[in-house]
Coordinates of C-alpha atoms in Angstrom, one line a residue:
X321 CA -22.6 -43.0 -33.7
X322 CA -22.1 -39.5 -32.4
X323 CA -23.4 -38.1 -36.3
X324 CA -26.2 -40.1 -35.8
X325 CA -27.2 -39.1 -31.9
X326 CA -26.5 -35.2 -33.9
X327 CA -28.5 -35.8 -36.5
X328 CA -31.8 -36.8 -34.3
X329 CA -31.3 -33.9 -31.7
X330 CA -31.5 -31.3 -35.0
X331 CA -34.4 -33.2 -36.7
X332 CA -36.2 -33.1 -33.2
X333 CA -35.3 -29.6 -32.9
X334 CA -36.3 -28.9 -36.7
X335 CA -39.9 -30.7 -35.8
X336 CA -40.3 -28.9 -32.5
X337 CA -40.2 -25.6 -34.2
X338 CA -42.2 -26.5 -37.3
X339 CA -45.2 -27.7 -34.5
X340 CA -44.7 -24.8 -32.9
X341 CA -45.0 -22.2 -35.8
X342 CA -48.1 -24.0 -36.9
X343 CA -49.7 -23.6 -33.5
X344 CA -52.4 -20.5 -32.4
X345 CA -51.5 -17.6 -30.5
X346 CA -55.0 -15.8 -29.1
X347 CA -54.8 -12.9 -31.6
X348 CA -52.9 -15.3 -34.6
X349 CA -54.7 -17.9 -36.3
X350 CA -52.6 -21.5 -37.3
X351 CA -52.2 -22.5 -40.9
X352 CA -54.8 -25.3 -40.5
X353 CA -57.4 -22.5 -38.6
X354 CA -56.8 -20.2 -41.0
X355 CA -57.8 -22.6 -43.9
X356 CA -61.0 -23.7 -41.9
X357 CA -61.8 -20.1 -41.4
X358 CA -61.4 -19.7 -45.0
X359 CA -64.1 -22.7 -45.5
X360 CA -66.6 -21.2 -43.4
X361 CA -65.8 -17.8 -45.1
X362 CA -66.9 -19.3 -48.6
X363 CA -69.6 -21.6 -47.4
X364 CA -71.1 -18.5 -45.5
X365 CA -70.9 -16.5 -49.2
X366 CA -72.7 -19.3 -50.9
X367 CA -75.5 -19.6 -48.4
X368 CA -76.2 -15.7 -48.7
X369 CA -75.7 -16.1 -52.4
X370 CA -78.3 -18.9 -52.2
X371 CA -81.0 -16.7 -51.1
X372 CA -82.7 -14.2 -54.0
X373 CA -83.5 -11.6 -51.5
X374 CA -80.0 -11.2 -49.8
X375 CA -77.0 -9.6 -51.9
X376 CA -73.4 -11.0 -51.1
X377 CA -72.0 -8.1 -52.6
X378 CA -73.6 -6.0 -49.8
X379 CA -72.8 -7.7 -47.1
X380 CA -68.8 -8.5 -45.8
X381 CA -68.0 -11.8 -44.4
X382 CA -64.8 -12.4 -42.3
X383 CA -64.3 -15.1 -40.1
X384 CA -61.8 -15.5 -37.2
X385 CA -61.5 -19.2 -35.3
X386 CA -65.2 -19.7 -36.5
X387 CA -66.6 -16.4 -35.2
X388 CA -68.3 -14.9 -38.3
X389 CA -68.8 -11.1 -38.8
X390 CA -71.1 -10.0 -40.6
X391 CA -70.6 -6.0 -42.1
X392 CA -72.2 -3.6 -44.9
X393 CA -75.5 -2.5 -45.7
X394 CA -78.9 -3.8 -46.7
X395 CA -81.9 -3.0 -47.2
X396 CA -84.4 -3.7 -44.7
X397 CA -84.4 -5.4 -40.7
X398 CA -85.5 -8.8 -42.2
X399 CA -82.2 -8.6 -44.4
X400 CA -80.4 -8.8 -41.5
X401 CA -82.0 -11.3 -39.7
X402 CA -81.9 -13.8 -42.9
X403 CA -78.2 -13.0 -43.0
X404 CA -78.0 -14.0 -39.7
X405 CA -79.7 -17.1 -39.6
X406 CA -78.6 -18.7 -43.1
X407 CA -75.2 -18.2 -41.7
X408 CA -75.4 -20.0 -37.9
X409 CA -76.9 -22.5 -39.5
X410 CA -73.3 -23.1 -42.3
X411 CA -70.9 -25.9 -40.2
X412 CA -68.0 -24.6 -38.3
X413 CA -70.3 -21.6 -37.3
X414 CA -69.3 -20.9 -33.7
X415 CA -71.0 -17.6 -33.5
X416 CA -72.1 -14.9 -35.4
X417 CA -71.5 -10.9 -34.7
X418 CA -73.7 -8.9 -36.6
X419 CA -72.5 -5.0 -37.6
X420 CA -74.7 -4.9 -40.6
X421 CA -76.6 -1.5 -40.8
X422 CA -79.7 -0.8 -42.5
X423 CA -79.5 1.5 -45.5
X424 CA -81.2 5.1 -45.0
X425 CA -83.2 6.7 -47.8
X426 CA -81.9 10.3 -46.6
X427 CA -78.3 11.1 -45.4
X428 CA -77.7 11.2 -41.9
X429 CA -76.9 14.5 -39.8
X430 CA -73.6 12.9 -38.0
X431 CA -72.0 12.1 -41.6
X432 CA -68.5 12.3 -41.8
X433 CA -66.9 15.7 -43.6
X434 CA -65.7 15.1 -47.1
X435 CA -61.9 16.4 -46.7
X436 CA -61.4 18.5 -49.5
X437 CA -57.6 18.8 -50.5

């Protein structure tokens, strides 16, 4: 009797912490938010892939508890703003932040130095 009142405390014990290392912290994603993240990653991709104007090799998707960021650079403003649309409009799309920058014909003045070794 007393293995088998043992036996329960550790396999409730042994659940306990396997529900907890599964669970979100605010700056840690869970296994199962990760994978849905992972989702909305690829089904972000597709969509831009989807459109013939838009490049998915130009722009970056990452996604974090549904918050999609968009990075890189394209080509012109309405780039962006197809970007943005085709991707609040994928499911599981909480919100979108937007740090795409529009390509520039000439170099820019405040480029970083080349560090020459």
């Amino acid at each position: 009797m007393r293995t088998i009142k043992m036996l329960s405390i550790f396999l409730l014990a042994l659940g306990l912490v396997a529900v907890a290392s599964c669970s979100s912290a605010y700056n840690k994603e869970g296994t199962g938010e990760y994978l849905d993240d992972s989702v909305v990653t690829t089904k972000v991709k597709a969509a831009i892939l989807g459109d013939k104007n838009l490049s998915v090799a130009e722009i970056n998707v990452e996604t974090f508890k549904g918050v999609v960021q968009l990075s890189g650079f394209v080509k012109s403003r309405e780039d962006i703003n197809t970007a943005v649309k085709l991707t609040s409009k994928v499911p599981g799309v909480i919100s979108v932040k937007n740090d795409m920058q529009l390509k520039s014909a000439a170099p820019s003045h405040t480029a970083t130095k080349q560090l020459v070794v």
